[in-house]
PDB file of C-alpha atoms in Angstrom:
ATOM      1  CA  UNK A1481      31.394 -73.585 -19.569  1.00  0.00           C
ATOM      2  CA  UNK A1482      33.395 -71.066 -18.024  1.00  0.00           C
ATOM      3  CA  UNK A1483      32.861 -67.524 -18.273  1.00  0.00           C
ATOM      4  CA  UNK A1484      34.848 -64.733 -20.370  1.00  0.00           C
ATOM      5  CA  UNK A1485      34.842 -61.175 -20.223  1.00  0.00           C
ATOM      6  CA  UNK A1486      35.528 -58.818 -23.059  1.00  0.00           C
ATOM      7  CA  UNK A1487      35.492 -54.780 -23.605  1.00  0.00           C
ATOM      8  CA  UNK A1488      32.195 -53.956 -25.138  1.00  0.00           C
ATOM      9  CA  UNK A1489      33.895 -51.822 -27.698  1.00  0.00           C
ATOM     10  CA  UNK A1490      36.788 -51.074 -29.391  1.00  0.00           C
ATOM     11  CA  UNK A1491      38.394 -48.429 -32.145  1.00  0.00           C
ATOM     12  CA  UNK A1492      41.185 -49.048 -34.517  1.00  0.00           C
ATOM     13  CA  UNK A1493      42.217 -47.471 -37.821  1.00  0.00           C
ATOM     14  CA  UNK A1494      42.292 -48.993 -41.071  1.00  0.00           C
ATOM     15  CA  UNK A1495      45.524 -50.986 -41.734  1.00  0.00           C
ATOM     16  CA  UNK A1496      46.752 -50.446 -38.150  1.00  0.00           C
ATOM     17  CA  UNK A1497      47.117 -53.915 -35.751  1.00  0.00           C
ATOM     18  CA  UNK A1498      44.291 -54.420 -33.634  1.00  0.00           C
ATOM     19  CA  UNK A1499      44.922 -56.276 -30.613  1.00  0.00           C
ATOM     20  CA  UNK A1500      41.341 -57.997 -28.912  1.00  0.00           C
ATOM     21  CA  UNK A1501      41.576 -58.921 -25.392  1.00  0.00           C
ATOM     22  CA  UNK A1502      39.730 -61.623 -23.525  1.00  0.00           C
ATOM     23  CA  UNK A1503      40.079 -62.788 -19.690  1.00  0.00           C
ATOM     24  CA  UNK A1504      39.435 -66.029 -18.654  1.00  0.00           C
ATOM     25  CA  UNK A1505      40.414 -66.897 -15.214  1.00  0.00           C
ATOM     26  CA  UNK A1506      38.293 -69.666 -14.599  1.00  0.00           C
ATOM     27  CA  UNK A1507      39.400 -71.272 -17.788  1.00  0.00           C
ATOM     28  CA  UNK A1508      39.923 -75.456 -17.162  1.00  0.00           C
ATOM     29  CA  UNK A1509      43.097 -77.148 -18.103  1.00  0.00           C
ATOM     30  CA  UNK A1510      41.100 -78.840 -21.239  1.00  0.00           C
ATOM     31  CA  UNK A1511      38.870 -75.730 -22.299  1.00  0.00           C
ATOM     32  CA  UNK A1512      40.005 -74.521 -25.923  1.00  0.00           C
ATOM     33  CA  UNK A1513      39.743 -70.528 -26.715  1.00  0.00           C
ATOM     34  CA  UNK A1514      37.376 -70.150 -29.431  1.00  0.00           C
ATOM     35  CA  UNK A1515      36.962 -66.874 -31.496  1.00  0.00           C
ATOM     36  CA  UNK A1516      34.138 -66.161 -33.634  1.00  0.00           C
ATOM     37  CA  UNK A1517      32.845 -63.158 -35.217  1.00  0.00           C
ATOM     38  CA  UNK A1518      29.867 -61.686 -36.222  1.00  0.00           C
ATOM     39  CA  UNK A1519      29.868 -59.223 -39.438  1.00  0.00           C
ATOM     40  CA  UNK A1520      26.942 -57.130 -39.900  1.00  0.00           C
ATOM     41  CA  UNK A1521      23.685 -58.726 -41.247  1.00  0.00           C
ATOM     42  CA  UNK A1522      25.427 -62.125 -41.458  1.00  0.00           C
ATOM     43  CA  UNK A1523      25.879 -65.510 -39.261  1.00  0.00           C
ATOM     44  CA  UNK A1524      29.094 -65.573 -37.326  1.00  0.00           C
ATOM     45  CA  UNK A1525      32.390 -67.255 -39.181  1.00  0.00           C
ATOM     46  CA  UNK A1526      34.804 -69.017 -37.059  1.00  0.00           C
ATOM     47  CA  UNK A1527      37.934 -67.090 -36.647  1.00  0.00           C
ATOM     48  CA  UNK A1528      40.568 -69.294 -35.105  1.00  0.00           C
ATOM     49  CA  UNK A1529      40.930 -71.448 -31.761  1.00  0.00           C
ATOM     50  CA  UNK A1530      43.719 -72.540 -29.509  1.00  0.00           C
ATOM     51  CA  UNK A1531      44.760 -74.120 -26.374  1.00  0.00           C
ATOM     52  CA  UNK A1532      47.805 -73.518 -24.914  1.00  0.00           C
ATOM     53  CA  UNK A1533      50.366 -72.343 -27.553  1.00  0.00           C
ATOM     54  CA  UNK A1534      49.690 -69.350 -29.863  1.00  0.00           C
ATOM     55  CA  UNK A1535      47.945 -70.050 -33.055  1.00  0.00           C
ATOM     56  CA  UNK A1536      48.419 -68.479 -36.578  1.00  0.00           C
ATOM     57  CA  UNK A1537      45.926 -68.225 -39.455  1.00  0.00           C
ATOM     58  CA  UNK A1538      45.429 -66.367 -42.452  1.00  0.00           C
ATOM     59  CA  UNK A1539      42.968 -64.391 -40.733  1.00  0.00           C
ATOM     60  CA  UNK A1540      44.309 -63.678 -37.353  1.00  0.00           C
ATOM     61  CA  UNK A1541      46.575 -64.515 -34.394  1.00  0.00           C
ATOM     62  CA  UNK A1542      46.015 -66.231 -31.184  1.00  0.00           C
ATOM     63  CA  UNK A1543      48.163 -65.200 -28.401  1.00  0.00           C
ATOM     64  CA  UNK A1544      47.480 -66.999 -25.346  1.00  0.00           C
ATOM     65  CA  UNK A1545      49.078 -66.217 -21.748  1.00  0.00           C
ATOM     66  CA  UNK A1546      51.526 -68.833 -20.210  1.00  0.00           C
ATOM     67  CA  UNK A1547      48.705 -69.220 -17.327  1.00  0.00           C
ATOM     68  CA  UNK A1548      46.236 -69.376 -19.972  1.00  0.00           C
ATOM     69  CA  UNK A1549      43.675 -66.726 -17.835  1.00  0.00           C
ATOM     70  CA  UNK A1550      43.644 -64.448 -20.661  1.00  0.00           C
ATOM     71  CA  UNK A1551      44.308 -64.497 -24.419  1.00  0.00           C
ATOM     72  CA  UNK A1552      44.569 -61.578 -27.247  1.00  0.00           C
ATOM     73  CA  UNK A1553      43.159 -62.166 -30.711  1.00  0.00           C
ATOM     74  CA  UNK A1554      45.524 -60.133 -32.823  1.00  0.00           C
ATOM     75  CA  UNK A1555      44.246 -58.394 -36.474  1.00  0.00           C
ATOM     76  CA  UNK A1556      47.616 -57.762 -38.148  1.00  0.00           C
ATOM     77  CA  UNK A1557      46.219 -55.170 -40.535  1.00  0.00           C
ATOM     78  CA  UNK A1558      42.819 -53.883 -40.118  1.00  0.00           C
ATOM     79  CA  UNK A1559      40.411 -53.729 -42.439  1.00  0.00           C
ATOM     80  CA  UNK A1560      36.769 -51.851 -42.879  1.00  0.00           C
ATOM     81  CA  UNK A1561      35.468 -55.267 -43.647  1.00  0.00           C
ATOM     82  CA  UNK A1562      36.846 -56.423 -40.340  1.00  0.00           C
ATOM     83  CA  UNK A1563      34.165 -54.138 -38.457  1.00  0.00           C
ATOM     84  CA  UNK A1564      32.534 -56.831 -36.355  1.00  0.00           C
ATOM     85  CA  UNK A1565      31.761 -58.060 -33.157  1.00  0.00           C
ATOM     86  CA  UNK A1566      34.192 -60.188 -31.541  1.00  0.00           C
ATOM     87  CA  UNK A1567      33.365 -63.150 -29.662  1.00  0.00           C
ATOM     88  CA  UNK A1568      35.732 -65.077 -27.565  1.00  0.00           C
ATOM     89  CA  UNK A1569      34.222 -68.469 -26.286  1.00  0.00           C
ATOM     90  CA  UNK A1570      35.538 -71.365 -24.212  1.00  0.00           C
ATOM     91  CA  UNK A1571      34.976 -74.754 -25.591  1.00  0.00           C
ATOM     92  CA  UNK A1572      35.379 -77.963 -23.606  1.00  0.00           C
ATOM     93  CA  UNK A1573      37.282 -80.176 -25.210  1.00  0.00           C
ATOM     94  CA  UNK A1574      36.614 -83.278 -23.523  1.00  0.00           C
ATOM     95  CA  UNK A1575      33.561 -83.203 -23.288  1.00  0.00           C
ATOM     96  CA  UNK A1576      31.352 -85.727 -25.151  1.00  0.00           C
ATOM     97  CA  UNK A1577      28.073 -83.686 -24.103  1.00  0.00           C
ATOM     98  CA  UNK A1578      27.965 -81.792 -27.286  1.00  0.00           C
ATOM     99  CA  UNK A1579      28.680 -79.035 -28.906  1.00  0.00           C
ATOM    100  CA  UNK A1580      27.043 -75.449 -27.624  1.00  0.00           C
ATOM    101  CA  UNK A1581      28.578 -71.790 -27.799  1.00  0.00           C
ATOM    102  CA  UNK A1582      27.983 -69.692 -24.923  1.00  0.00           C
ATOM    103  CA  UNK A1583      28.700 -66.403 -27.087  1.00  0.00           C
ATOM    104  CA  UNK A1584      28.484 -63.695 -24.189  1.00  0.00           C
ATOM    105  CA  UNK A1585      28.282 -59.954 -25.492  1.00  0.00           C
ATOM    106  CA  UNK A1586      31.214 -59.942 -27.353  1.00  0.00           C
ATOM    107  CA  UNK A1587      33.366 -56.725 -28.644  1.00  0.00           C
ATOM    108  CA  UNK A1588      32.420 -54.601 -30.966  1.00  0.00           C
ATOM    109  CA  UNK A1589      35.165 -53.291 -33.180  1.00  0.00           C
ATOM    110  CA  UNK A1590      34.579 -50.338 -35.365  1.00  0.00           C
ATOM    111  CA  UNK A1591      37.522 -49.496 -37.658  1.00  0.00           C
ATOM    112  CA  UNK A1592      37.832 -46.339 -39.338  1.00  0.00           C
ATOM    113  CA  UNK A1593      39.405 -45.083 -42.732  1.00  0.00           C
TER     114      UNK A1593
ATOM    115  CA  UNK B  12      31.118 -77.346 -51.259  1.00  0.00           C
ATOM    116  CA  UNK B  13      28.080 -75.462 -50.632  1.00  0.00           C
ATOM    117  CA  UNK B  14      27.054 -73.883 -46.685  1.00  0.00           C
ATOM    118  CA  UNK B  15      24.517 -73.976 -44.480  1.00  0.00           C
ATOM    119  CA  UNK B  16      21.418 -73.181 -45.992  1.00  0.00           C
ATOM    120  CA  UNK B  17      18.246 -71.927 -44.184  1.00  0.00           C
ATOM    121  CA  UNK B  18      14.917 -71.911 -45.457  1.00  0.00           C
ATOM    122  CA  UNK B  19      12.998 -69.320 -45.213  1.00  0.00           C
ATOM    123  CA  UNK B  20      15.256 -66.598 -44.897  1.00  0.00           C
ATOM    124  CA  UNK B  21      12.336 -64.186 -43.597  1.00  0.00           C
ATOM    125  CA  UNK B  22       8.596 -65.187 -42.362  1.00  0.00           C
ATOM    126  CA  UNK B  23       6.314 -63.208 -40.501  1.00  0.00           C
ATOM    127  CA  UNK B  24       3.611 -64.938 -37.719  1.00  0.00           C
ATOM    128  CA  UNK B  25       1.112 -64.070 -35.491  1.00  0.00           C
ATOM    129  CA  UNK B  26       0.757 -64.695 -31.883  1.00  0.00           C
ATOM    130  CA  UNK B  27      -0.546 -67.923 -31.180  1.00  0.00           C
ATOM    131  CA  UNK B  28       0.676 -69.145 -34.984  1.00  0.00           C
ATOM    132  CA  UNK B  29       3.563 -72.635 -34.972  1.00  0.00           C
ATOM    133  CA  UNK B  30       5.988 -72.163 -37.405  1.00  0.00           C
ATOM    134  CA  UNK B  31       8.844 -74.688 -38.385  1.00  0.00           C
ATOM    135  CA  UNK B  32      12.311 -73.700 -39.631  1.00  0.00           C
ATOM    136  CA  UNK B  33      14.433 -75.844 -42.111  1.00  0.00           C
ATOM    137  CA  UNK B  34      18.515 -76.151 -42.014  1.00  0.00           C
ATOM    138  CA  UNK B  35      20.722 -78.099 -44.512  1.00  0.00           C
ATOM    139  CA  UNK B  36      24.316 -78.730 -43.144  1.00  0.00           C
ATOM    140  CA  UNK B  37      27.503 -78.856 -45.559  1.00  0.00           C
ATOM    141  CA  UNK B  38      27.484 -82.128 -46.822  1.00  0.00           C
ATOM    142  CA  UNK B  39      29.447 -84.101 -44.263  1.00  0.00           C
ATOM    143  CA  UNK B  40      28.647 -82.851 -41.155  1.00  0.00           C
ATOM    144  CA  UNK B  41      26.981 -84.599 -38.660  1.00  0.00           C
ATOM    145  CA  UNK B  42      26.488 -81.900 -36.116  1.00  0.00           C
ATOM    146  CA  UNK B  43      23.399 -79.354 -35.989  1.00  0.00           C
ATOM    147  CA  UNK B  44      22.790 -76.518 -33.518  1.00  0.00           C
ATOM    148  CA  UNK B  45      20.318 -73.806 -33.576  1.00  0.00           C
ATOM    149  CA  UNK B  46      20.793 -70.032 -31.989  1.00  0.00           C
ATOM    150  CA  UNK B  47      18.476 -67.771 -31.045  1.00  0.00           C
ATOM    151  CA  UNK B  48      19.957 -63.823 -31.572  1.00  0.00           C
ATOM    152  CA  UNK B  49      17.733 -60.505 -30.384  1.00  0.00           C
ATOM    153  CA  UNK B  50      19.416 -57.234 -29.434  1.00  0.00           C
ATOM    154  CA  UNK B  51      18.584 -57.719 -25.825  1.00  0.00           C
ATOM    155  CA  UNK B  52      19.621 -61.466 -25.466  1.00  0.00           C
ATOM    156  CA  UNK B  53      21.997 -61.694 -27.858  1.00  0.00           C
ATOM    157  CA  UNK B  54      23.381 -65.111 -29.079  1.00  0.00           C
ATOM    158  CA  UNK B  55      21.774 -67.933 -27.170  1.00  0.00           C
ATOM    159  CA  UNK B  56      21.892 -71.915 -27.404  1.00  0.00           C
ATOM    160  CA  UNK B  57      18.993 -73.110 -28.389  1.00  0.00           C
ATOM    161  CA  UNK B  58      19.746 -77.117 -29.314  1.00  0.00           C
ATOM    162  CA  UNK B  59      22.167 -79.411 -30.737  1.00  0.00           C
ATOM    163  CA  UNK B  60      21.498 -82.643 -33.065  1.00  0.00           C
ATOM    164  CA  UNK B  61      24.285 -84.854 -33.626  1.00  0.00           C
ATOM    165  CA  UNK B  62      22.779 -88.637 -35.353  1.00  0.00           C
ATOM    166  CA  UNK B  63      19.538 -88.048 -35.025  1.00  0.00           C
ATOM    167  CA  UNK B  64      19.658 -87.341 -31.413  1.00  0.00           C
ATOM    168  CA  UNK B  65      19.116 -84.431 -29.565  1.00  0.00           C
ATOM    169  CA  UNK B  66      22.803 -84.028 -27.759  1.00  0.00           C
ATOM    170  CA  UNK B  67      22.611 -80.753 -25.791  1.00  0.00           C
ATOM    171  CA  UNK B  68      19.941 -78.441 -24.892  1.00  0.00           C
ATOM    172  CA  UNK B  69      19.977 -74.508 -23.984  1.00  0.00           C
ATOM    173  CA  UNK B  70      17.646 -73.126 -21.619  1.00  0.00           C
ATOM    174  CA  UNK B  71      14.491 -72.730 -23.242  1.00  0.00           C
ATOM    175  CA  UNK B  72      10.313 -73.303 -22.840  1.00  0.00           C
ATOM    176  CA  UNK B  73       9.484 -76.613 -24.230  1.00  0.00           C
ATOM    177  CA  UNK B  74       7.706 -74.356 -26.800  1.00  0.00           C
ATOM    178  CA  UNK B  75      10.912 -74.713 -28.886  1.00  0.00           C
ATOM    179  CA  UNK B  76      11.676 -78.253 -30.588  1.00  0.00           C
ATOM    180  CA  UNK B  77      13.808 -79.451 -33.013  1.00  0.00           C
ATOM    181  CA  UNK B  78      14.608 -82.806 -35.150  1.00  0.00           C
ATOM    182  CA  UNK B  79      17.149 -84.100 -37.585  1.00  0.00           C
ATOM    183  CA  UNK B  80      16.498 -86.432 -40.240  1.00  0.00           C
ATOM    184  CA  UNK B  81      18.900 -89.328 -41.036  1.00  0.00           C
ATOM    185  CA  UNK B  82      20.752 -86.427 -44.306  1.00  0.00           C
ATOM    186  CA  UNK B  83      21.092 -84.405 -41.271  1.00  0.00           C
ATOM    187  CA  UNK B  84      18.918 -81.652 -42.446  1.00  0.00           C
ATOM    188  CA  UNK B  85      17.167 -80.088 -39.415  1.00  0.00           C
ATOM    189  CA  UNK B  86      14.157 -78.289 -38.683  1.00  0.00           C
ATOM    190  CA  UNK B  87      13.239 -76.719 -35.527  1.00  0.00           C
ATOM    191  CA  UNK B  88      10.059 -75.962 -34.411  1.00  0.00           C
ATOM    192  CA  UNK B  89       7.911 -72.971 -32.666  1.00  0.00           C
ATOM    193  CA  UNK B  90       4.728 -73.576 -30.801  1.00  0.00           C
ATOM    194  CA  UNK B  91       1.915 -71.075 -29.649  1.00  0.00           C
ATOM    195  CA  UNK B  92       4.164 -67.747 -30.935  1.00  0.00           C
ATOM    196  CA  UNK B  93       4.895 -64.850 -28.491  1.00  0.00           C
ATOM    197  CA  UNK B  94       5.888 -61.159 -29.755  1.00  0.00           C
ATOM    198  CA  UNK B  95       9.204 -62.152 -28.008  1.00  0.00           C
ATOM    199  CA  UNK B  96       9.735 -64.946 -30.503  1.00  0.00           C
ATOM    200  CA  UNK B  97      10.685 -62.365 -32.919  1.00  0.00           C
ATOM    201  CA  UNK B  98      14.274 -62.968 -33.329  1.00  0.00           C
ATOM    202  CA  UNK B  99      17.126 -63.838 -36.068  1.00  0.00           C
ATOM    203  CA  UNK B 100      16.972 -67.609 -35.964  1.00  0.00           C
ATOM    204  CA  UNK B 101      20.587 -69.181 -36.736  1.00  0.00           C
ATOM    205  CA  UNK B 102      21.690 -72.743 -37.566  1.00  0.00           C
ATOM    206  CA  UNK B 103      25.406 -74.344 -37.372  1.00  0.00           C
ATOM    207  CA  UNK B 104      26.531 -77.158 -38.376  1.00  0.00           C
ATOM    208  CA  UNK B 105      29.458 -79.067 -37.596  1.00  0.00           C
ATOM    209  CA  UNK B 106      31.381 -82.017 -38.052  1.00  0.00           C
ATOM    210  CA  UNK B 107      30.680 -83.456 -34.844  1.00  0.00           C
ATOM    211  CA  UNK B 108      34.376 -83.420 -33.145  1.00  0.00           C
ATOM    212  CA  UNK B 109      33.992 -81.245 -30.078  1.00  0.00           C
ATOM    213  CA  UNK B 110      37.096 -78.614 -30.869  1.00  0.00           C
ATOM    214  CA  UNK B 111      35.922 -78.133 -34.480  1.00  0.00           C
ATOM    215  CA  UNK B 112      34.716 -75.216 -36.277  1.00  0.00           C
ATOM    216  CA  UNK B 113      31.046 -74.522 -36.667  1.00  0.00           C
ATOM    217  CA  UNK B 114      29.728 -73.195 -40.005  1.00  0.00           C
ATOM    218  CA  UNK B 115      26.765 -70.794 -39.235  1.00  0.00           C
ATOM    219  CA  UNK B 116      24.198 -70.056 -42.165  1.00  0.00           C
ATOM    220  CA  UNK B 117      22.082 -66.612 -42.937  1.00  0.00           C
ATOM    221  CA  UNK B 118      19.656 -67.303 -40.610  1.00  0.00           C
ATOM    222  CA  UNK B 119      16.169 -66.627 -40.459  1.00  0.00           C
ATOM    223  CA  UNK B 120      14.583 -63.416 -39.370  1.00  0.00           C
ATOM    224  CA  UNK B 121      10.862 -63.961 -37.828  1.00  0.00           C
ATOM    225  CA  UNK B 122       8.828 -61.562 -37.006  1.00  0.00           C
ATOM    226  CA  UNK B 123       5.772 -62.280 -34.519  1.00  0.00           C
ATOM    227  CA  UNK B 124       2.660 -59.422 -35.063  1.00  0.00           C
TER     228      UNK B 124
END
């Protein structure tokens, strides 16, 4: 799987946007942008993917660059239960060899009141 | 619809000990994969079951095995423990469809004395 490279941390304040980046410049033209996230003391919850147009959920937005080498996961209002780490994974989406995360370090967002 | 359950959530080993760890996928699913998380390593890819079969494989000692039953509940496996073992111990499941969501459980925290 291609690689992706993320801060290691990041600050926002509480009901403020936060605004994740990710790089991916070696990203293939069939690779889909996975975010997860990891809240303390818990498994990691899927947060949203895409592939080449942005994506809205209830949780979050997905805005992904027209050359699709980076993309920006996008908190509308932060929350302190939104204190997590932030992973942002590349998926291959045709491949039939299974399904494995390659989860990286991820970003570690600390939000304050 | 209920999660992904993990049984037991904690256990605590001795060098040299085996020890086997259960997961139960949401009803449905098809898909199993099993993480391995420690501070230094982070989240790595242990292995994924998808029918019964073992469909992808991280890189790990033979040590570490895994199996899913025809439910697909899985259970994976630890041979001849090392104090490096220690780790949270996390299980996904999935439908099987390679762009899908996966649905991590609790995990299970071993420690290895």
């Amino acid at each position: 799987d291609a690689k992706t490279t993320q801060p290691n941390s990041m600050e926002s304040n509480e009901e403020e946007p936060v605004h994740l980046p990710c790089n991916h410049s070696t990203i293939s033209g069939t690779d889909y942008i996975h975010w997860y996230r990891q809240l303390p003391s818990q498994g990691p919850e899927y947060v949203i993917h895409g592939l080449t147009s942005n994506v809205n959920n209830r949780m979050a937005s997905l805005a992904i660059a027209e050359d699709r080498k980076s993309s920006t996961l996008i908190l509308h209002r932060a929350t302190l239960r939104d204190a997590a780490v932030y992973y942002c994974i590349l998926r291959d989406g045709s491949s039939n060899s299974g399904y494995a995360l390659n989860f990286g370090k991820g970003t570690s967002l600390l939000v304050t009141p | 619809k209920a999660g992904v359950t993990q049984t037991p959530r904690y256990l605590i080993k001795t060098r040299g000990q085996q020890v086997t760890l259960s997961c139960s996928p949401i009803s449905g699913h098809r898909s199993v994969s099993w993480y391995q998380q420690t501070p230094g390593q982070g989240l790595q890819f242990l292995f994924e079951y998808f029918s019964e079969t073992q469909r992808n494989k991280g890189n790990f000692p033979g040590r570490f095995s895994g199996r899913q039953f025809s439910n697909s509940r899985s259970e994976m496996n630890v041979s001849t423990l090392e104090l490096g073992d220690s780790a949270l111990y996390l299980c996904a499941s999935t439908t099987g469809e390679v762009t899908n969501e996966q649905f991590f459980g609790p995990g299970t925290r071993l420690t290895v004395l």
